[in-house]
CSV table of C-alpha atoms and ligand atoms in Angstrom, one decimal:
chain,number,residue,atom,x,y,z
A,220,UNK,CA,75.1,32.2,83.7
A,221,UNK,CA,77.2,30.4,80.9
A,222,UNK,CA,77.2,26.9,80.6
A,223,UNK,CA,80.9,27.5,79.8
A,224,UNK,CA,83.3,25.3,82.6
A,225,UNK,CA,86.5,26.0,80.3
A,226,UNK,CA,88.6,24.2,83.1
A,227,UNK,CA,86.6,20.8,82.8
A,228,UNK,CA,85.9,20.8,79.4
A,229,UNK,CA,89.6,21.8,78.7
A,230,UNK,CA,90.6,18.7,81.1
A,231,UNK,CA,88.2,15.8,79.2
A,232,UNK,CA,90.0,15.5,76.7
A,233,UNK,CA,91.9,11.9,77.0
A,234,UNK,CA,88.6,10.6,78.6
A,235,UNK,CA,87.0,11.5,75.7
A,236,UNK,CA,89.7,10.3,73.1
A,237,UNK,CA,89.9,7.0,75.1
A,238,UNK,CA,86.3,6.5,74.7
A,239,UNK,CA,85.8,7.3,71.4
A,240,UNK,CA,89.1,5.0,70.7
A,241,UNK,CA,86.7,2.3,72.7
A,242,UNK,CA,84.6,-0.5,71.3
A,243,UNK,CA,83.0,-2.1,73.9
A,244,UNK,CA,83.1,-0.4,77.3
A,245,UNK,CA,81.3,-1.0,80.5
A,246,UNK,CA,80.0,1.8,82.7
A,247,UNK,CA,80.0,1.1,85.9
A,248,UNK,CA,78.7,3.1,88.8
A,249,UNK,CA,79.6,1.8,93.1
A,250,UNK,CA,77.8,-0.2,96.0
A,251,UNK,CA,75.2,1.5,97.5
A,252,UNK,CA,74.1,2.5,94.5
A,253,UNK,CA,72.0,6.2,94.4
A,254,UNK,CA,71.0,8.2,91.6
A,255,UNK,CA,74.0,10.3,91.2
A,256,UNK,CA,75.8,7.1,90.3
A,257,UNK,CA,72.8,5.1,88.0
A,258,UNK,CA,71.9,8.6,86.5
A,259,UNK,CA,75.4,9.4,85.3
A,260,UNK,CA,75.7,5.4,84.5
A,261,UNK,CA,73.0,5.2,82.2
A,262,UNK,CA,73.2,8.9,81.0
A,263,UNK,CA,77.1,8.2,79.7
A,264,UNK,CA,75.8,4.7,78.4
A,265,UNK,CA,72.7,6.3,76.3
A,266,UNK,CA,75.7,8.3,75.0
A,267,UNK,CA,77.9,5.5,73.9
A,268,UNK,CA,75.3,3.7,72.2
A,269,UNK,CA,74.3,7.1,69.9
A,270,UNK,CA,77.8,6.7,69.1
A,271,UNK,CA,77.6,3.3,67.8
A,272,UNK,CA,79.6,2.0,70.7
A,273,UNK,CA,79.1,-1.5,72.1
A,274,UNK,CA,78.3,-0.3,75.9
A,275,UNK,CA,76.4,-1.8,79.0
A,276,UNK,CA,75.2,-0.1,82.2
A,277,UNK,CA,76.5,-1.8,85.2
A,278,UNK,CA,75.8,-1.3,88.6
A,279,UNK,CA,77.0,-3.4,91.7
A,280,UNK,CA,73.5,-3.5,92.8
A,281,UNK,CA,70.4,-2.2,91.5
A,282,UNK,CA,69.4,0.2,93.7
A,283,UNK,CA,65.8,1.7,94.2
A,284,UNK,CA,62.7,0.1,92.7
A,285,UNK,CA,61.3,3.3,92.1
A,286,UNK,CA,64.5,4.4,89.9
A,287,UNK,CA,62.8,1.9,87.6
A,288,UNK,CA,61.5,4.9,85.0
A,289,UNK,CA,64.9,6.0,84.5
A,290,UNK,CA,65.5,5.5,80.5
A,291,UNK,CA,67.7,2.5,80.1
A,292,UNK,CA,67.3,1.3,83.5
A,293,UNK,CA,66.0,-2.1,82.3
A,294,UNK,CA,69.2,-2.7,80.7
A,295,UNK,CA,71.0,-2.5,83.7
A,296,UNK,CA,73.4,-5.4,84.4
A,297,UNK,CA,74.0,-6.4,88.1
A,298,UNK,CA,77.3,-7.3,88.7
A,299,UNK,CA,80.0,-8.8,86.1
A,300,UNK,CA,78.2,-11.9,84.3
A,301,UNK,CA,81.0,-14.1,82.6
A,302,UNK,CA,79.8,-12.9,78.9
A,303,UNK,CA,79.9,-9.2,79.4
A,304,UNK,CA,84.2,-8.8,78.1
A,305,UNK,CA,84.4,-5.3,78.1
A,306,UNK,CA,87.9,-3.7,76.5
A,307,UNK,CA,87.1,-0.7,78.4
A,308,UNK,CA,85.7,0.6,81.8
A,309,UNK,CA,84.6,4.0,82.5
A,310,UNK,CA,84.4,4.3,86.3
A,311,UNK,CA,81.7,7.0,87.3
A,312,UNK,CA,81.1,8.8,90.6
A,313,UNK,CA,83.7,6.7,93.0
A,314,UNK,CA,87.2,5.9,92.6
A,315,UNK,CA,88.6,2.8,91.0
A,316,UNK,CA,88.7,0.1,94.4
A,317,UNK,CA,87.2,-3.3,94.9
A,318,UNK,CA,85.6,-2.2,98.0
A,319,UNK,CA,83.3,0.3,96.1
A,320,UNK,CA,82.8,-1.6,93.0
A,321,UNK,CA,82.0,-4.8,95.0
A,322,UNK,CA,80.7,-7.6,92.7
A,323,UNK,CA,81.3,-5.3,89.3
A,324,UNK,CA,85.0,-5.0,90.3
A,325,UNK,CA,86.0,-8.4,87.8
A,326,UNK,CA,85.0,-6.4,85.2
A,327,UNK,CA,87.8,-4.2,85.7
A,328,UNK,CA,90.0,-6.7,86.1
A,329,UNK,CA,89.0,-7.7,82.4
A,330,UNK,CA,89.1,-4.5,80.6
A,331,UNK,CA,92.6,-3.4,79.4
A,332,UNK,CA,91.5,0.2,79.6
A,333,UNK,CA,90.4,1.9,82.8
A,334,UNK,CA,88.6,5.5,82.6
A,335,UNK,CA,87.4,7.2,85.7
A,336,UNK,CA,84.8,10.5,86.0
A,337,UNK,CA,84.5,11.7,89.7
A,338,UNK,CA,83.7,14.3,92.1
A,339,UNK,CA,84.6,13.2,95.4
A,340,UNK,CA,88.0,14.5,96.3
A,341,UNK,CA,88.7,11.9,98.1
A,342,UNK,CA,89.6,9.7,94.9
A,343,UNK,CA,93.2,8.5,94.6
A,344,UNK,CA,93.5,8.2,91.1
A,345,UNK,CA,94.9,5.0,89.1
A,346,UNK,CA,93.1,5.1,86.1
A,347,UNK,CA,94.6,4.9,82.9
A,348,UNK,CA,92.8,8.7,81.8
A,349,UNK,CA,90.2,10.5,84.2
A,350,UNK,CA,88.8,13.4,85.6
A,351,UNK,CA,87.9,14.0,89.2
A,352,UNK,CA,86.6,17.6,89.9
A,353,UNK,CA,85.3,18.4,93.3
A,354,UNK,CA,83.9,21.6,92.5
A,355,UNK,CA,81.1,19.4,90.4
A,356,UNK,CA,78.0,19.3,92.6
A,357,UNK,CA,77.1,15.5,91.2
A,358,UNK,CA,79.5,13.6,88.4
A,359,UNK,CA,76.0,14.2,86.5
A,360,UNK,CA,77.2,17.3,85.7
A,361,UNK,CA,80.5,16.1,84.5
A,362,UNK,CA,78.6,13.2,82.3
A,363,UNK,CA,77.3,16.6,80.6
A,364,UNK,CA,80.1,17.9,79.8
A,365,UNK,CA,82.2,14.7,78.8
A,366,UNK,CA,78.6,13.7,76.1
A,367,UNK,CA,78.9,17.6,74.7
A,368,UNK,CA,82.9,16.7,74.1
A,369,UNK,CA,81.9,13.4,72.5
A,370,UNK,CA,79.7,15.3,70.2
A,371,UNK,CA,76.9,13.5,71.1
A,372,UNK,CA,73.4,15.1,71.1
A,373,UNK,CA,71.5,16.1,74.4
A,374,UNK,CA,68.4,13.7,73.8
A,375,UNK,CA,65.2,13.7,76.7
A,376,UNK,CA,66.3,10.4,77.9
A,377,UNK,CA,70.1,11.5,78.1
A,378,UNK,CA,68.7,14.9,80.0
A,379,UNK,CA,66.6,12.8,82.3
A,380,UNK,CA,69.2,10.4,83.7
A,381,UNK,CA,71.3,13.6,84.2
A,382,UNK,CA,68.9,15.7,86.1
A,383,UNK,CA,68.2,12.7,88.2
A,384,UNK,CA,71.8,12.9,89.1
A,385,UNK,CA,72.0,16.2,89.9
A,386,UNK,CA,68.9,16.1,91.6
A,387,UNK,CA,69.5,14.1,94.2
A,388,UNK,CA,72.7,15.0,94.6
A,389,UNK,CA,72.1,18.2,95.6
A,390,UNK,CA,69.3,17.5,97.5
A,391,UNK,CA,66.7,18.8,95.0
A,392,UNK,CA,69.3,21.8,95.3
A,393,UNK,CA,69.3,22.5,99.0
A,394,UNK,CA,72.5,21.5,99.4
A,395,UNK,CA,75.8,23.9,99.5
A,396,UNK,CA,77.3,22.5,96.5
A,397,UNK,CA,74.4,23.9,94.8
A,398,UNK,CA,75.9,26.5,92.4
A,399,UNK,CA,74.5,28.8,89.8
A,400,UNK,CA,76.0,26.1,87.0
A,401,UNK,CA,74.3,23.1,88.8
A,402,UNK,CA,71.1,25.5,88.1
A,403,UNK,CA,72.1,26.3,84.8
A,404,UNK,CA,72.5,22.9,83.7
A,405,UNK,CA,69.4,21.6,85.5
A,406,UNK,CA,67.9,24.6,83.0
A,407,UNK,CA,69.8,23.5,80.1
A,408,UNK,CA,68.2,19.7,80.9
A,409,UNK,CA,64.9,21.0,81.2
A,410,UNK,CA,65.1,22.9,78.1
A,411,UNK,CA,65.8,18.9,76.2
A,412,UNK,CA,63.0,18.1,77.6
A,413,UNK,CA,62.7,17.0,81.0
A,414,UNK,CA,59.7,17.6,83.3
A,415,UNK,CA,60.9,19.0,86.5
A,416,UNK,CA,57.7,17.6,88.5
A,417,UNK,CA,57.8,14.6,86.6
A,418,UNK,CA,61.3,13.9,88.4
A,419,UNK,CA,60.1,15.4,91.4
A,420,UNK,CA,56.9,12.9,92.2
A,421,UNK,CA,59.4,9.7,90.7
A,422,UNK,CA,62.1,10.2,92.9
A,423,UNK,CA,60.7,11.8,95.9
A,424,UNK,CA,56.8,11.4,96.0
A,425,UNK,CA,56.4,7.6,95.2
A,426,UNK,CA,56.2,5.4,98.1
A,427,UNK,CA,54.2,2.9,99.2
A,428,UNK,CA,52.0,2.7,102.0
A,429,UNK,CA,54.4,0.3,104.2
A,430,UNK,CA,57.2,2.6,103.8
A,431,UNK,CA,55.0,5.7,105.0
A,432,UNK,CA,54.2,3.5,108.1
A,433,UNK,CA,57.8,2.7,108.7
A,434,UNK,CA,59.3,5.8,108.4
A,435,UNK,CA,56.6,7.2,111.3
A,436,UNK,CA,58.4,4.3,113.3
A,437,UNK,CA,61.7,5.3,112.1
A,438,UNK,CA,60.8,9.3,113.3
A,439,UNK,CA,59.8,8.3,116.5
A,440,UNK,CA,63.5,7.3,117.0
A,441,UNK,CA,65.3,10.1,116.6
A,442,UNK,CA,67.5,10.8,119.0
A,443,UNK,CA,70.7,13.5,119.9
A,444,UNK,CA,73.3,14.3,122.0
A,445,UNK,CA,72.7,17.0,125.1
A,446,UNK,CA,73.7,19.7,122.9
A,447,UNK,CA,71.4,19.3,120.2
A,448,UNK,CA,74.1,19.1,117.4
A,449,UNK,CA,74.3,15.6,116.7
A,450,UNK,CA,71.0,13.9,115.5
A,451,UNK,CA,70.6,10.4,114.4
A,452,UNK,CA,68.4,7.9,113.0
A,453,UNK,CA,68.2,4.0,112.8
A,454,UNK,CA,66.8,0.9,111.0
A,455,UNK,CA,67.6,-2.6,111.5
A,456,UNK,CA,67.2,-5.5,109.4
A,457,UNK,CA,64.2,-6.5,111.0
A,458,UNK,CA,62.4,-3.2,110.4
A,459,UNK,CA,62.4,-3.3,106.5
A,460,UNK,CA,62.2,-7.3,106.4
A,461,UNK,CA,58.9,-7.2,108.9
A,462,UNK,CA,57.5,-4.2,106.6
A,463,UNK,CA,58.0,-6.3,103.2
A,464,UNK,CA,60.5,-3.5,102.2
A,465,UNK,CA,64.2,-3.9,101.1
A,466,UNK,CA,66.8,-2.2,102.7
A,467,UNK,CA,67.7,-0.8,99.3
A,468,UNK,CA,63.8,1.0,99.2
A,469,UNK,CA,64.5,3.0,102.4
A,470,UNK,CA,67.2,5.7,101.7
A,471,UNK,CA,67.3,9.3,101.7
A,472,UNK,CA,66.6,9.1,105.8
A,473,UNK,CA,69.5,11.4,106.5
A,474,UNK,CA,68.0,14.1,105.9
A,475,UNK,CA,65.2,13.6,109.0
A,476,UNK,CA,68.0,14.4,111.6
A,477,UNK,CA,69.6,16.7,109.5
A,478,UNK,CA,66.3,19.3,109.4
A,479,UNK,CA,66.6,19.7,113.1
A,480,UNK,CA,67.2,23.2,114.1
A,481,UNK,CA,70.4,23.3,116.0
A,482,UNK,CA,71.7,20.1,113.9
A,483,UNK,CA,75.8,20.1,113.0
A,484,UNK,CA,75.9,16.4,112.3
A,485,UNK,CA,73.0,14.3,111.2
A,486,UNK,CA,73.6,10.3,110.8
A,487,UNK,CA,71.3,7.2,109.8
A,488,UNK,CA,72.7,4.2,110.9
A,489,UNK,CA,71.1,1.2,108.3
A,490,UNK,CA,71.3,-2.3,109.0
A,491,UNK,CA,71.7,-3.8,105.2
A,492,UNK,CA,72.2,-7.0,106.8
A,493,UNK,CA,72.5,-8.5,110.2
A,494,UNK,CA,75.7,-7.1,111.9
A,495,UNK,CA,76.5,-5.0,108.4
A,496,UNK,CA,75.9,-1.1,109.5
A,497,UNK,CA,75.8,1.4,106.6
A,498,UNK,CA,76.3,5.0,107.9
A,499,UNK,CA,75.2,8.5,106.2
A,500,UNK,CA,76.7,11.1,108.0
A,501,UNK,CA,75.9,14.6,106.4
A,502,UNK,CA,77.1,18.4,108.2
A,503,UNK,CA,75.3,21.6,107.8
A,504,UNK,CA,78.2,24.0,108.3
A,505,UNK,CA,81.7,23.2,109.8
A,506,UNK,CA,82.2,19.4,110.3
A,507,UNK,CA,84.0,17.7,107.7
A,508,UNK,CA,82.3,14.3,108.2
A,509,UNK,CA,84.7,13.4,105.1
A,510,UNK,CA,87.3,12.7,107.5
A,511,UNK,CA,85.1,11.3,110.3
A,512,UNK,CA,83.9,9.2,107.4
A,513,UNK,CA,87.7,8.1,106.8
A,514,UNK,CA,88.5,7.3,110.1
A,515,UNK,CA,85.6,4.3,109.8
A,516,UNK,CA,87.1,3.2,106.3
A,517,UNK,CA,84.8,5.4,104.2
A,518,UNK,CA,84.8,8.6,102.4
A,519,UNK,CA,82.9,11.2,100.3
A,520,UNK,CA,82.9,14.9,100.5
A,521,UNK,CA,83.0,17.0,103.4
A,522,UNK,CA,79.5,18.1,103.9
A,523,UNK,CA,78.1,14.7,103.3
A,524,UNK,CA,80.0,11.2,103.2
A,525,UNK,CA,79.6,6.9,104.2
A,526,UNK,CA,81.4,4.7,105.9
A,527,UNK,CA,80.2,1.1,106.4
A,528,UNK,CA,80.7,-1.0,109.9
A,529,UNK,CA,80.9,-4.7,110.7
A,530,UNK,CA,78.9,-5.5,114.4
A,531,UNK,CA,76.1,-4.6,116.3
A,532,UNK,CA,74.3,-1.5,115.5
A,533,UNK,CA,74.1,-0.4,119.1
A,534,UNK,CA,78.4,-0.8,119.0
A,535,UNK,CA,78.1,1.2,115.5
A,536,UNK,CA,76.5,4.2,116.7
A,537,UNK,CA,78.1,4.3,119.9
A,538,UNK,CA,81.3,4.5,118.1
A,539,UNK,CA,80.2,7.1,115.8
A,540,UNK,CA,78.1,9.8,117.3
A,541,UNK,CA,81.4,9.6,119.7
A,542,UNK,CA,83.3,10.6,116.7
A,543,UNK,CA,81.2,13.6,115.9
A,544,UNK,CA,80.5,14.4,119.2
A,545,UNK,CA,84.3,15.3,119.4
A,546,UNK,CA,84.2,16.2,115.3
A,547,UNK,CA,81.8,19.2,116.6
A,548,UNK,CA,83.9,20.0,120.0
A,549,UNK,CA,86.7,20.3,118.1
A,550,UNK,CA,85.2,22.9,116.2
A,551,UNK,CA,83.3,24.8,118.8
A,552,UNK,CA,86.6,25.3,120.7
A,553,UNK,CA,88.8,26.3,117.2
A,554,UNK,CA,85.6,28.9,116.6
A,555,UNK,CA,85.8,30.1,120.0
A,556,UNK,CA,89.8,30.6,120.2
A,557,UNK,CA,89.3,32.4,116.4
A,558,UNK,CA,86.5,34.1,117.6
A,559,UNK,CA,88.4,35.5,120.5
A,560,UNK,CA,91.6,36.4,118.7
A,561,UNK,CA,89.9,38.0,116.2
A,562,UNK,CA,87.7,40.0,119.3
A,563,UNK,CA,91.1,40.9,120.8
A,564,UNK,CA,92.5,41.8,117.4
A,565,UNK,CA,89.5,44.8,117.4
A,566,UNK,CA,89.9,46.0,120.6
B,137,LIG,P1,75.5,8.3,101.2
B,137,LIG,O1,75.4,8.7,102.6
B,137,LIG,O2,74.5,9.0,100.4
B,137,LIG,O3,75.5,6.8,101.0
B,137,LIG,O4,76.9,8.8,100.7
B,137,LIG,C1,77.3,10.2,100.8
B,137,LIG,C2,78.5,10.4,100.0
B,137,LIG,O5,79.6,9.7,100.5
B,137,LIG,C3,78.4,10.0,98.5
B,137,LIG,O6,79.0,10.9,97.7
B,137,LIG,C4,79.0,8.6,98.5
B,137,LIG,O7,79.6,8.4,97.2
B,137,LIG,C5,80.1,8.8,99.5
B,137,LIG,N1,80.4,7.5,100.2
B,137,LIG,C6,79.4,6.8,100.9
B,137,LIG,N2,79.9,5.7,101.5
B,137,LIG,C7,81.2,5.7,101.1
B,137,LIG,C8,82.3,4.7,101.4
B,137,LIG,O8,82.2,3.7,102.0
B,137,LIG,N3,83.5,5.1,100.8
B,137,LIG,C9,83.7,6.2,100.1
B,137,LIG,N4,84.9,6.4,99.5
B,137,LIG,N5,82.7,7.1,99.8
B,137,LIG,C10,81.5,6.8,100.3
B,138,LIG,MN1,77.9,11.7,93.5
């Protein structure tokens, strides 16, 4: 498998031009921060600076404590301090919007120059040059392509924040958007000089003893509907405050309810403050929790999206396992009727 993606590389051009046209530009990554978003932010960053460009890492919120290896993370800046005056932004894995750039969003407000790298087809554009490819398993992978266009050399810590991106955005490659690129760039990364188990034990087999504890509580919660196809999973507030543990430290839980056999729709509903419910909602095969994810005032892709709710958690989930409840009926009865046509069609 090439590396070749003649259709991205082929598209980065203004984004490229813009930046290199740049002086001092701010990378910013969205709320709810995860690795796809600090790995790409720092990873593009890393870039600029090789480049001689005045750049800072920005992230609405910092994330993980255990992202803390992550080259450059220390340089992170939290939100949009009066003395960072950025002339450009580059936007990375979300659209341009106040509602997913939360506290960062003044700094777009003060650059004159807005760039934008996505993969969530859900983006509505409004940047001044970007690229938003779907068809990218993780904007990792388009930060790779966009630091080859700006001539920039892959270096270990570069490589690194990459394959943390695509990582994790894949699901340590489990997930469907896991193509043969995604594996040959995880290749090409490895071959700069990242050490897969390295990654493997930082990200994923690192946490503390509290956390362990907690998550057994969090297990013994798991609940479904009748059928078996919608799972789900809970924590409130009190749960991480009472174990010492931010709400920030406990992530990744979707995927509990969504290794049950017979699972369609898995969801963790996560109390990040009282009465503010963030939802994961991720689909195996036919749901496009995209759109479920819409309907709430979220978005993402279709096999694995967000939304965030204001209320009680107990009103949260109700209103959202109904939502995929009918997501999967829908379906079901669409499959049947196609099923049957298509039966008919033979006979
Ligand atoms: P997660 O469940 O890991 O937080 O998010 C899953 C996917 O949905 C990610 O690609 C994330 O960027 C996207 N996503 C999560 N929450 C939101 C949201 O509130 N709005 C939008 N537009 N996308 C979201
Ligand atoms: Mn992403």
């Amino acid at each position: 498998m090439s590396l070749a993606w003649p259709e991205v590389e082929q598209r980065l051009g203004p984004l490229a031009e813009a930046l290199r046209g740049a002086d001092r530009i701010a990378v910013l990554g969205h709320v709810n921060a995860d690795l796809d978003s600090i790995g790409s932010v720092l990873a593009l960053h890393l870039a600029l600076e090789a480049m001689g460009k005045t750049s800072w890492p920005v992230t609405p919120d910092p994330g993980a404590p255990y992202w803390a290896f992550l080259p450059g993370y220390d340089r992170l800046v939290v939100g949009a301090p009066e003395w960072l005056q950025p002339d450009a932004v580059a936007v990375l894995d979300t659209e341009i919007s106040p509602e997913r750039l939360g506290q960062a969003w003044p700094l777009v407000e003060r650059a004159g120059l807005r760039l934008n790298l996505d993969h969530h087809d859900t983006n509505r554009g409004g940047a001044d040059a970007a690229l938003v490819e779907p068809a990218a398993a993780a904007t990792g992978e388009l930060v790779f392509y966009l630091v080859s266009a700006l001539g920039v050399p892959l270096t270990p810590q570069i490589a690194a924040c990459l394959y943390a991106a695509i990582l994790t955005d894949t699901g340590s490659f489990r997930y469907a958007n896991t193509t043969a690129r995604t594996l040959a760039l995880a290749s090409a990364l490895v071959a700069a000089g990242v050490e897969p188990h390295e990654m493997a034990t930082r990200i994923y087999d690192t946490r503390s003893w509290a956390y362990m504890k907690l998550l057994g509580r969090l297990l013994s919660r798991l609940e479904r509907t009748e059928d078996g196809k919608v799972a789900w999973m809970w924590v409130r507030h009190e749960d991480t405050l009472d174990a010492g543990l931010l709400p920030s430290e406990v992530e990744g839980l979707v995927q509990y309810p969504r290794m049950i056999e017979g699972v369609e729709v898995a969801l963790l509903f996560k109390e990040v403050e009282p009465g503010v419910i963030r939802v994961s909602l991720r689909s195996q095969r036919f749901v496009d929790v995209a759109a479920i994810a819409r309907a709430f005032g979220g978005g993402g892709h279709l096999r694995a999206a967000g939304c965030t709710l204001t209320g009680s958690l107990e009103k949260a989930m109700e209103r959202v396992v109904e939502a995929c409840r009918q997501a999967v009926r829908r379906e079901v009865v669409a499959g049947d009727r196609a099923g049957a046509s298509q039966g008919a069609g033979e006979g």
